Short mmCIF file of N, CA and C in Angstrom, two decimals:
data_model
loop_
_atom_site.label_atom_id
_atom_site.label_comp_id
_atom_site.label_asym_id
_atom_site.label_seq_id
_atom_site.Cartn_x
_atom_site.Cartn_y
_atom_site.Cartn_z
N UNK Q 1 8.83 12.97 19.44
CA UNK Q 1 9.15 11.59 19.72
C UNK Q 1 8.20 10.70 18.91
N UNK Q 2 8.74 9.67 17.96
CA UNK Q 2 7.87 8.61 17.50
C UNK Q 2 7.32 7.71 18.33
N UNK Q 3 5.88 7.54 18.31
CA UNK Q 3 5.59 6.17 19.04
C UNK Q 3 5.62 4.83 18.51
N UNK Q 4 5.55 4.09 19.63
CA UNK Q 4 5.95 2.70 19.09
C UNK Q 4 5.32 2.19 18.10
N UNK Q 5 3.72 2.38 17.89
CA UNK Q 5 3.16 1.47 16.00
C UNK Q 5 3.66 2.45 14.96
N UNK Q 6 4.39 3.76 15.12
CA UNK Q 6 4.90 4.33 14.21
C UNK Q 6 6.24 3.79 13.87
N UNK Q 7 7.49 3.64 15.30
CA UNK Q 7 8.76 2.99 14.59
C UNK Q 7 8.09 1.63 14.05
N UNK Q 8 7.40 1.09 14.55
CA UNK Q 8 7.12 -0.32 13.89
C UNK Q 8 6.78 -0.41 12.55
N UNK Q 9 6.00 0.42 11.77
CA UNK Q 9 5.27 0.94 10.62
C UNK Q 9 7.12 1.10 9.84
N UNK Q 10 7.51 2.11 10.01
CA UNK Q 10 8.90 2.05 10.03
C UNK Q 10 9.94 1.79 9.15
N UNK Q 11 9.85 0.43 10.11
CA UNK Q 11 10.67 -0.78 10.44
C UNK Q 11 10.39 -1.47 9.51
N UNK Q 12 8.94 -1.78 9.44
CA UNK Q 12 8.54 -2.54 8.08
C UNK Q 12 8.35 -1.90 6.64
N UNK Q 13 8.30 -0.97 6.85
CA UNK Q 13 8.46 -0.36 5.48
C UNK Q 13 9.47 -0.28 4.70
N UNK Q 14 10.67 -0.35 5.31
CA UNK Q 14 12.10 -0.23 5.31
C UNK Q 14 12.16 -1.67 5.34
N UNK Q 15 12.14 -2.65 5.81
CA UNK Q 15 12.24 -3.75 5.10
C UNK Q 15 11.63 -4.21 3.99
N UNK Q 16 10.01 -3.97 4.15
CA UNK Q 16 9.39 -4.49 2.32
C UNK Q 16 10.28 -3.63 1.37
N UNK Q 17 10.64 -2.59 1.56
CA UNK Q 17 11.72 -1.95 0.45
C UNK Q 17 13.18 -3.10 0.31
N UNK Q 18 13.53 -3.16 1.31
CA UNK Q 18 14.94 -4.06 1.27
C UNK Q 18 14.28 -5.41 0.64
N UNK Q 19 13.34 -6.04 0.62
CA UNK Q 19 12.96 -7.38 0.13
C UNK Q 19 12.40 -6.87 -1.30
N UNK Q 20 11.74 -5.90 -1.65
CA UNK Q 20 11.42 -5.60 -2.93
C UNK Q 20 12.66 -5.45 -3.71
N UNK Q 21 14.02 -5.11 -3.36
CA UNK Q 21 14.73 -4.61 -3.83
C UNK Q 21 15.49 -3.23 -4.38
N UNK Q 22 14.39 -2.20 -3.54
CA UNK Q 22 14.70 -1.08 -3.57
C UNK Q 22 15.22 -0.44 -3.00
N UNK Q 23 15.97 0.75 -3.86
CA UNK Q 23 17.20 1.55 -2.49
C UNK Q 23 16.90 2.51 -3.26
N UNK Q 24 16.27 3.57 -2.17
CA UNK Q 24 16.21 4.60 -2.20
C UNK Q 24 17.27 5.76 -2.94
N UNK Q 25 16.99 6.92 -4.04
CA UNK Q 25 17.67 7.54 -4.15
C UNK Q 25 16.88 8.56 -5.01
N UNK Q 26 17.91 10.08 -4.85
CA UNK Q 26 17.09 10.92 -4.82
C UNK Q 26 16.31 10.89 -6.79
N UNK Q 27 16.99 10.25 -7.64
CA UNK Q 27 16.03 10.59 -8.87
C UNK Q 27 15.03 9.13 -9.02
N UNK Q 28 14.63 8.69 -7.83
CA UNK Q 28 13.58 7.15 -7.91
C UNK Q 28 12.64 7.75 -7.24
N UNK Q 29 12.57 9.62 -7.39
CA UNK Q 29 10.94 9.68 -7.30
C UNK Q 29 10.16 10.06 -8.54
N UNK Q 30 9.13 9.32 -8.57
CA UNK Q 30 8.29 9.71 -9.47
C UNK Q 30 7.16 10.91 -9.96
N UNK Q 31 7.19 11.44 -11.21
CA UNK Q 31 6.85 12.68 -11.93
C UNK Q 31 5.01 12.63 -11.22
N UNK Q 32 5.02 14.04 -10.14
CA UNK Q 32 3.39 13.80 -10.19
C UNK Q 32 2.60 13.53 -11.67
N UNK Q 33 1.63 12.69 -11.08
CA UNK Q 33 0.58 12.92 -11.71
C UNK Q 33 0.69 10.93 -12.73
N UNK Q 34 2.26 10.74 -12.46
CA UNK Q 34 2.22 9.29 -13.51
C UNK Q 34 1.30 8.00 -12.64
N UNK Q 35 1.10 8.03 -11.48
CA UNK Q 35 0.05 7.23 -10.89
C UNK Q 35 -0.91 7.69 -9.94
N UNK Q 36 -1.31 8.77 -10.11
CA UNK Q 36 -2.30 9.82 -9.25
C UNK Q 36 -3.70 9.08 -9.99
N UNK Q 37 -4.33 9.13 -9.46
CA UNK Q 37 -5.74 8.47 -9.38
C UNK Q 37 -6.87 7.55 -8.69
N UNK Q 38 -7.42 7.16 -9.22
CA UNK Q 38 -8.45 6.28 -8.36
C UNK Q 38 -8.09 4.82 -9.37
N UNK Q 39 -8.52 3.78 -8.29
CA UNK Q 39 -7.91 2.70 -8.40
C UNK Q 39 -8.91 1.38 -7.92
N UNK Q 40 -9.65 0.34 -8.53
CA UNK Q 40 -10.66 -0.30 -7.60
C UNK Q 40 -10.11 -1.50 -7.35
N UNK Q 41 -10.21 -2.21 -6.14
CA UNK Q 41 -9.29 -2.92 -5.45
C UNK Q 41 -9.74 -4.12 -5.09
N UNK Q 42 -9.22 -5.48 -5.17
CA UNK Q 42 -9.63 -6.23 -5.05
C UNK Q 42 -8.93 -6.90 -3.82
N UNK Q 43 -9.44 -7.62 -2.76
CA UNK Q 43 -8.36 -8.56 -1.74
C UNK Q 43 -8.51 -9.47 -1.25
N UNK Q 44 -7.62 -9.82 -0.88
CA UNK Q 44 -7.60 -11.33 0.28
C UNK Q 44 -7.08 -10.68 1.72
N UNK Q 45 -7.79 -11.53 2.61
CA UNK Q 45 -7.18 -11.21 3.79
C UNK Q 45 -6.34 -12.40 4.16
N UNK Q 46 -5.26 -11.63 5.27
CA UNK Q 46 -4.03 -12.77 6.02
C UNK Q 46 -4.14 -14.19 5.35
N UNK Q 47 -3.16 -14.89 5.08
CA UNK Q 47 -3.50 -16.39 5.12
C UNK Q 47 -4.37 -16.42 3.94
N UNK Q 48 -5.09 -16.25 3.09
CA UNK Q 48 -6.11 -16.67 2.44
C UNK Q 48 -5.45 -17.08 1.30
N UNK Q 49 -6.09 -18.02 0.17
CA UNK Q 49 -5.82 -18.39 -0.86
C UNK Q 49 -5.96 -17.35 -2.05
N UNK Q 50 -4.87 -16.81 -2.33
CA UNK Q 50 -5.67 -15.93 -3.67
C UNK Q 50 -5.57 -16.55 -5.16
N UNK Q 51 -5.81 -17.73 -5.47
CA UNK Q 51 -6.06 -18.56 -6.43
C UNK Q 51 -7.90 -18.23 -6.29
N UNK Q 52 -8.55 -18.06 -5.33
CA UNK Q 52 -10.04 -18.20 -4.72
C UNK Q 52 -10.37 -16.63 -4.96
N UNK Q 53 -11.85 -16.33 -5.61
CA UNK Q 53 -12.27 -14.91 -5.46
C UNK Q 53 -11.56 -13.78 -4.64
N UNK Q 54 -11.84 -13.00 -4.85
CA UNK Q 54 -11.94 -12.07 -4.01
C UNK Q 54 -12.30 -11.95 -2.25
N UNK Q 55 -11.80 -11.60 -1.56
CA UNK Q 55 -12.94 -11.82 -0.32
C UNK Q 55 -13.20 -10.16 -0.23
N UNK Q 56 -13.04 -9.21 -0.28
CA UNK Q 56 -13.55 -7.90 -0.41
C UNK Q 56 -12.66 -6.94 -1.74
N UNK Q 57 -13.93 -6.11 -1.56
CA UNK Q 57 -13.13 -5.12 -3.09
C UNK Q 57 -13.38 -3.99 -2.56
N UNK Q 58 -12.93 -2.98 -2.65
CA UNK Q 58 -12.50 -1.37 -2.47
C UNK Q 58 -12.49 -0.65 -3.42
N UNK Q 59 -11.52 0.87 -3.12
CA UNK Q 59 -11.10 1.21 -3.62
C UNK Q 59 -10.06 2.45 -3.17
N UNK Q 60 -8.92 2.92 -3.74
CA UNK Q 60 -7.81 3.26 -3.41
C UNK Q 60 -7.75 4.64 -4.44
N UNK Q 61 -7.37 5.67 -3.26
CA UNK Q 61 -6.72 7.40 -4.32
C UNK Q 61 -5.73 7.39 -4.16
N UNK Q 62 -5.10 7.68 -4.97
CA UNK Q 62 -3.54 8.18 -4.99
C UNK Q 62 -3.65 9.93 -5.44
N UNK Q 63 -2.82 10.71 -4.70
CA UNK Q 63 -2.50 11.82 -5.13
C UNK Q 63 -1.08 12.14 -4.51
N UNK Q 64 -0.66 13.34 -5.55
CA UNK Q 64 0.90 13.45 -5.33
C UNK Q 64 0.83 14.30 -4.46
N UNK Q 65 2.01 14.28 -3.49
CA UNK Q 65 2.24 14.82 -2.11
C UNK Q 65 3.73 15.33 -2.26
N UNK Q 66 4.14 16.25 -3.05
CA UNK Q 66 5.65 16.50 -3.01
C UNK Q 66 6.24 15.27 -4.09
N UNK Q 67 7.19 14.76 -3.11
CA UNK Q 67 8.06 13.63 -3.72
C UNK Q 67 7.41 12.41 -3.47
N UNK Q 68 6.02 12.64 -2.55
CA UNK Q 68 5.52 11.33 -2.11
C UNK Q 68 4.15 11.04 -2.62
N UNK Q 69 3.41 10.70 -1.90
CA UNK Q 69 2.45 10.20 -2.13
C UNK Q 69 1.07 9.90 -1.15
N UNK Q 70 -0.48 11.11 -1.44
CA UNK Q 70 -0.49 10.67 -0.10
C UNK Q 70 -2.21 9.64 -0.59
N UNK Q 71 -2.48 8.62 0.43
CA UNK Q 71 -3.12 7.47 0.05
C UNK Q 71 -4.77 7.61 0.45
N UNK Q 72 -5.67 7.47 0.21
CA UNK Q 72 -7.26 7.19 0.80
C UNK Q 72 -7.39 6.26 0.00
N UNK Q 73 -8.09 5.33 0.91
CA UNK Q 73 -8.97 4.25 0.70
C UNK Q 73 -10.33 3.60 1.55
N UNK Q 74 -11.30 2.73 1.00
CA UNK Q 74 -12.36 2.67 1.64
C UNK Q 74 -11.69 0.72 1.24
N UNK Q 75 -11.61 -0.11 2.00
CA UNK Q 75 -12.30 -1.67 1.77
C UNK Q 75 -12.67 -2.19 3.01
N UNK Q 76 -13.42 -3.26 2.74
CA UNK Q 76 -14.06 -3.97 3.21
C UNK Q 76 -14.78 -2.95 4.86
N UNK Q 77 -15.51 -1.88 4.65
CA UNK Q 77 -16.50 -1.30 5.15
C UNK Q 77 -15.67 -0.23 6.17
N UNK Q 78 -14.58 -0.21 6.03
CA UNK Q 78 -13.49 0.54 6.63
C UNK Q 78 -12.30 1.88 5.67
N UNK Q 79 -12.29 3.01 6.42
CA UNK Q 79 -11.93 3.86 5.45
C UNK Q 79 -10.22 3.97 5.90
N UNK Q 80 -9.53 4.37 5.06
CA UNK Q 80 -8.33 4.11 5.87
C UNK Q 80 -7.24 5.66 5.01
N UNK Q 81 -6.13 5.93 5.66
CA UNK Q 81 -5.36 6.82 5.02
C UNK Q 81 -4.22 6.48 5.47
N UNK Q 82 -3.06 7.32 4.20
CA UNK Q 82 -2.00 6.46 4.89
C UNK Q 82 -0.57 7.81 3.46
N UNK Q 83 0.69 7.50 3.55
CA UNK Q 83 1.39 7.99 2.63
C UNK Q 83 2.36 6.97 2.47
N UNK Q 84 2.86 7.34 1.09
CA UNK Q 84 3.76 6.66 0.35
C UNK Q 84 5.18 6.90 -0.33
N UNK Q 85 6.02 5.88 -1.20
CA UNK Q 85 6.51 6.29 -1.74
C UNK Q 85 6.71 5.35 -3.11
N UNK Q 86 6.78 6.20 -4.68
CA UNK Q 86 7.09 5.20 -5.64
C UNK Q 86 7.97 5.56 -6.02
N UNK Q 87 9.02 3.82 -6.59
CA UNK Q 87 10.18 4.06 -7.18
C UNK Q 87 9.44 3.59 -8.61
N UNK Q 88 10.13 4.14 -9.78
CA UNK Q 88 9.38 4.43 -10.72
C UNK Q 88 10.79 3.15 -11.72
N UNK Q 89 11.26 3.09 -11.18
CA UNK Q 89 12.54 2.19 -11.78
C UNK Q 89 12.53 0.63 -11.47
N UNK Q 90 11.76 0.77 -10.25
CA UNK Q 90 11.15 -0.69 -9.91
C UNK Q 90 10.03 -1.05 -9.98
N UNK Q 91 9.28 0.19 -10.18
CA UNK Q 91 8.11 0.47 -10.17
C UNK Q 91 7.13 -0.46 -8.95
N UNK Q 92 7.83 0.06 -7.71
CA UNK Q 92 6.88 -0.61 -6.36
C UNK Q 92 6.71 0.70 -5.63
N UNK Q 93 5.39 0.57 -5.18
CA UNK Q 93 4.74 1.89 -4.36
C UNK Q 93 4.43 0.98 -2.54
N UNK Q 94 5.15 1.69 -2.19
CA UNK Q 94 5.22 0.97 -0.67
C UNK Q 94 4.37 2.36 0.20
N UNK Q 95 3.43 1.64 1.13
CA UNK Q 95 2.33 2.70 1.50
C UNK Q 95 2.58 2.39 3.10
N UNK Q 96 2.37 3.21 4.15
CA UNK Q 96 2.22 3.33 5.44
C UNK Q 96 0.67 3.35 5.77
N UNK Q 97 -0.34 2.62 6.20
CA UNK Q 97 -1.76 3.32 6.23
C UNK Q 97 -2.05 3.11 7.78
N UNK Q 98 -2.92 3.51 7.92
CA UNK Q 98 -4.11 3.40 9.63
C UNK Q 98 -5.38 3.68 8.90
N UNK Q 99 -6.44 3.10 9.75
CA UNK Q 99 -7.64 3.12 9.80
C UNK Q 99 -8.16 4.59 10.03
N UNK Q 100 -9.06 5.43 9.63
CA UNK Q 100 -9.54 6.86 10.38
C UNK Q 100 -9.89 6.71 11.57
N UNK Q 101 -10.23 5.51 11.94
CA UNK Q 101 -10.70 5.59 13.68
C UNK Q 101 -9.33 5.38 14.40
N UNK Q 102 -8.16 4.75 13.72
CA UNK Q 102 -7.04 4.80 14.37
C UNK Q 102 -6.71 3.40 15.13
N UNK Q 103 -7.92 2.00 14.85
CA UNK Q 103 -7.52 1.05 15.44
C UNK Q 103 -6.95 -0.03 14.56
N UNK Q 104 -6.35 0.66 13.07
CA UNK Q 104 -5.88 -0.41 12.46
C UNK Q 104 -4.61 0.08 11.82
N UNK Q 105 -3.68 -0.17 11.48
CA UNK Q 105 -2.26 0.15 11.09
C UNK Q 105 -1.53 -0.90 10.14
N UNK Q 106 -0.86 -0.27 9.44
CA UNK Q 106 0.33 -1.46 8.47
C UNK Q 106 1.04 -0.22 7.75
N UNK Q 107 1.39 -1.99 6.50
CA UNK Q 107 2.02 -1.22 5.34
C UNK Q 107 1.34 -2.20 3.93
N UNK Q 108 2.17 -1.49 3.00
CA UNK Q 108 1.58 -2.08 1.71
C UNK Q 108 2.64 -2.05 0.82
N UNK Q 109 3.17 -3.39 0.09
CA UNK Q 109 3.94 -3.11 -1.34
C UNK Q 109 3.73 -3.79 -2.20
N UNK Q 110 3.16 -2.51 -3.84
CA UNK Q 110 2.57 -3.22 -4.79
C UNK Q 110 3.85 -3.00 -5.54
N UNK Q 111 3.62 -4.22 -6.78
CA UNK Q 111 4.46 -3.72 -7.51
C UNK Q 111 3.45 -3.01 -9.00
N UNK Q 112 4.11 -1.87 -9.60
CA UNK Q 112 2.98 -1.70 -11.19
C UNK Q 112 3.57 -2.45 -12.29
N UNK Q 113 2.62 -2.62 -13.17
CA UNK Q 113 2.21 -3.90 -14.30
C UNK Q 113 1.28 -3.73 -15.12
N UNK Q 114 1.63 -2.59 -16.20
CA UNK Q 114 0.45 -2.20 -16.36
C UNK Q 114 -0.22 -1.01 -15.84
N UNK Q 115 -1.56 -1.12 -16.27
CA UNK Q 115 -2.56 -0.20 -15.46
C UNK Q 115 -2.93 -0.27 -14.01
N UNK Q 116 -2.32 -1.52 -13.73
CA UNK Q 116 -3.05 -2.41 -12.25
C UNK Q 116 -1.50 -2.45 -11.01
N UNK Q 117 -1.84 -2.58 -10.21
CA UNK Q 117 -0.62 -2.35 -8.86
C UNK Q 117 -1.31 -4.00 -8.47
N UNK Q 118 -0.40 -5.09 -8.06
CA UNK Q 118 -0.36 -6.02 -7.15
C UNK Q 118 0.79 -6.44 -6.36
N UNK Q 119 -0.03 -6.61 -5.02
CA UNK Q 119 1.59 -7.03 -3.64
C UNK Q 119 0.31 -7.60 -2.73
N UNK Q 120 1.36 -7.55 -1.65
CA UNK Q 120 0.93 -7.61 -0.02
C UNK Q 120 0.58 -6.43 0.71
N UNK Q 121 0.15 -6.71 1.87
CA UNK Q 121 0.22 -6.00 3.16
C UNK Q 121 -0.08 -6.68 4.17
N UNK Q 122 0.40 -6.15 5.70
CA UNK Q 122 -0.04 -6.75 6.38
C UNK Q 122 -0.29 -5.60 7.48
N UNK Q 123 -0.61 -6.06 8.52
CA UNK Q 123 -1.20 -5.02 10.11
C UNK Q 123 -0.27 -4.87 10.98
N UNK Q 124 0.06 -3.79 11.21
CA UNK Q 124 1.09 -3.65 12.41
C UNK Q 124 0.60 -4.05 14.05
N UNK Q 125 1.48 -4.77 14.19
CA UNK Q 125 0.83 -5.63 15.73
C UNK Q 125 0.08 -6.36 16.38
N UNK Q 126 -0.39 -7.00 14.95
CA UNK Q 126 -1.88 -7.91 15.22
C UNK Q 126 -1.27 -8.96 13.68
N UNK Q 127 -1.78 -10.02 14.11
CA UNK Q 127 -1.92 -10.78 12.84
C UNK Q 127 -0.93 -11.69 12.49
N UNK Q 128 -0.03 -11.75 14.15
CA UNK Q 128 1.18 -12.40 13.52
C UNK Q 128 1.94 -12.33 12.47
N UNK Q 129 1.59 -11.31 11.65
CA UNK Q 129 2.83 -10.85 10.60
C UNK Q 129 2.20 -11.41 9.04
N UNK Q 130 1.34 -12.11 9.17
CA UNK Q 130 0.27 -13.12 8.14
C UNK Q 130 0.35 -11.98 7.14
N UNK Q 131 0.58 -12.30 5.56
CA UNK Q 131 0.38 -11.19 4.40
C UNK Q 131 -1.34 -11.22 4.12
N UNK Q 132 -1.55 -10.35 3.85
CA UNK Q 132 -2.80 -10.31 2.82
C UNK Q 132 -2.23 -9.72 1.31
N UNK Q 133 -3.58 -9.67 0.35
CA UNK Q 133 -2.55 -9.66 -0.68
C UNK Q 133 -4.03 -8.68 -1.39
N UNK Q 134 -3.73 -7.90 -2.75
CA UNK Q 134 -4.78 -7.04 -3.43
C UNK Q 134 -3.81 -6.78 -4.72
N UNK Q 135 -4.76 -6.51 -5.37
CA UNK Q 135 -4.96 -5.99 -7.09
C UNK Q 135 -5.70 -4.59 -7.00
N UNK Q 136 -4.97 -3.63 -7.21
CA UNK Q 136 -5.18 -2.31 -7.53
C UNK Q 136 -5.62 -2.10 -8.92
N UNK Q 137 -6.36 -1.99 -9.64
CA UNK Q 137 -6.48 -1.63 -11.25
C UNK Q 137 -7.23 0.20 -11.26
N UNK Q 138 -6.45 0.51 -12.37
CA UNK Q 138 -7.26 1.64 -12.65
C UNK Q 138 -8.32 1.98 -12.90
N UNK Q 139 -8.88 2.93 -12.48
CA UNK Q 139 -10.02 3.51 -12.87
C UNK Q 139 -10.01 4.33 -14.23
N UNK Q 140 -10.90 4.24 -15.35
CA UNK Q 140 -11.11 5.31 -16.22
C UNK Q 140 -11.46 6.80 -16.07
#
């Protein structure tokens, strides 16, 4: 049985896909290894202006998981994991994550541009629904 911040997680994932414009199908997965790596991350939280610095920077792994994708990251003093999926035709990687302690939850959709991934995310069940927003760039 799914629990409820999981259908919710979901729910929204399946919609940032429907608003990105993506529909799933079986050759829109992508060849391991074309965005597997480390990634250093820049963000805004909920609401914030991102015309304005940074308010924390990270950083984000990608490694291939099958057809998917599975996620670690450390920002703003918090480690988090999570899995994914990229369409390589739209080139947007939409991520499911939680916190390792388990008190934080969402989703994420970047689009790629380049070497660098930028979108939103936001928190499942907290936050009034408010986006935050980040710049993924590659690592050498």
């Amino acid at each position: 049985m799914i629990g409820k911040t999981a259908r919710y997680i979901l729910v929204i994932m399946a919609f940032s896909l429907f608003l990105s414009g993506v529909v799933p199908t079986g050759d829109a997965v992508a060849e391991p290894g074309n965005i597997a790596g480390s990634y250093a991350v820049s963000g805004w939280n909920p609401g914030s202006d991102t015309t304005g610095p940074p308010q924390y920077q990270g950083i984000a792994e990608l490694t291939a998981w099958g057809d998917a994708w599975k996620y670690r990251g450390f920002m703003d003093g918090t480690a988090y994991v999570g899995v994914g999926v990229f369409d390589p035709l739209a080139k947007v990687l939409s991520l499911s994550f939680r916190s390792e302690d388990g008190s934080e939850s969402g989703v994420t959709t970047l689009r790629m541009v380049g070497d660098r991934f930028s979108g939103h995310w936001v928190f499942a069940g907290v936050g009034n629904g408010i986006l935050g927003a980040e710049t993924w760039t590659r690592k050498p």
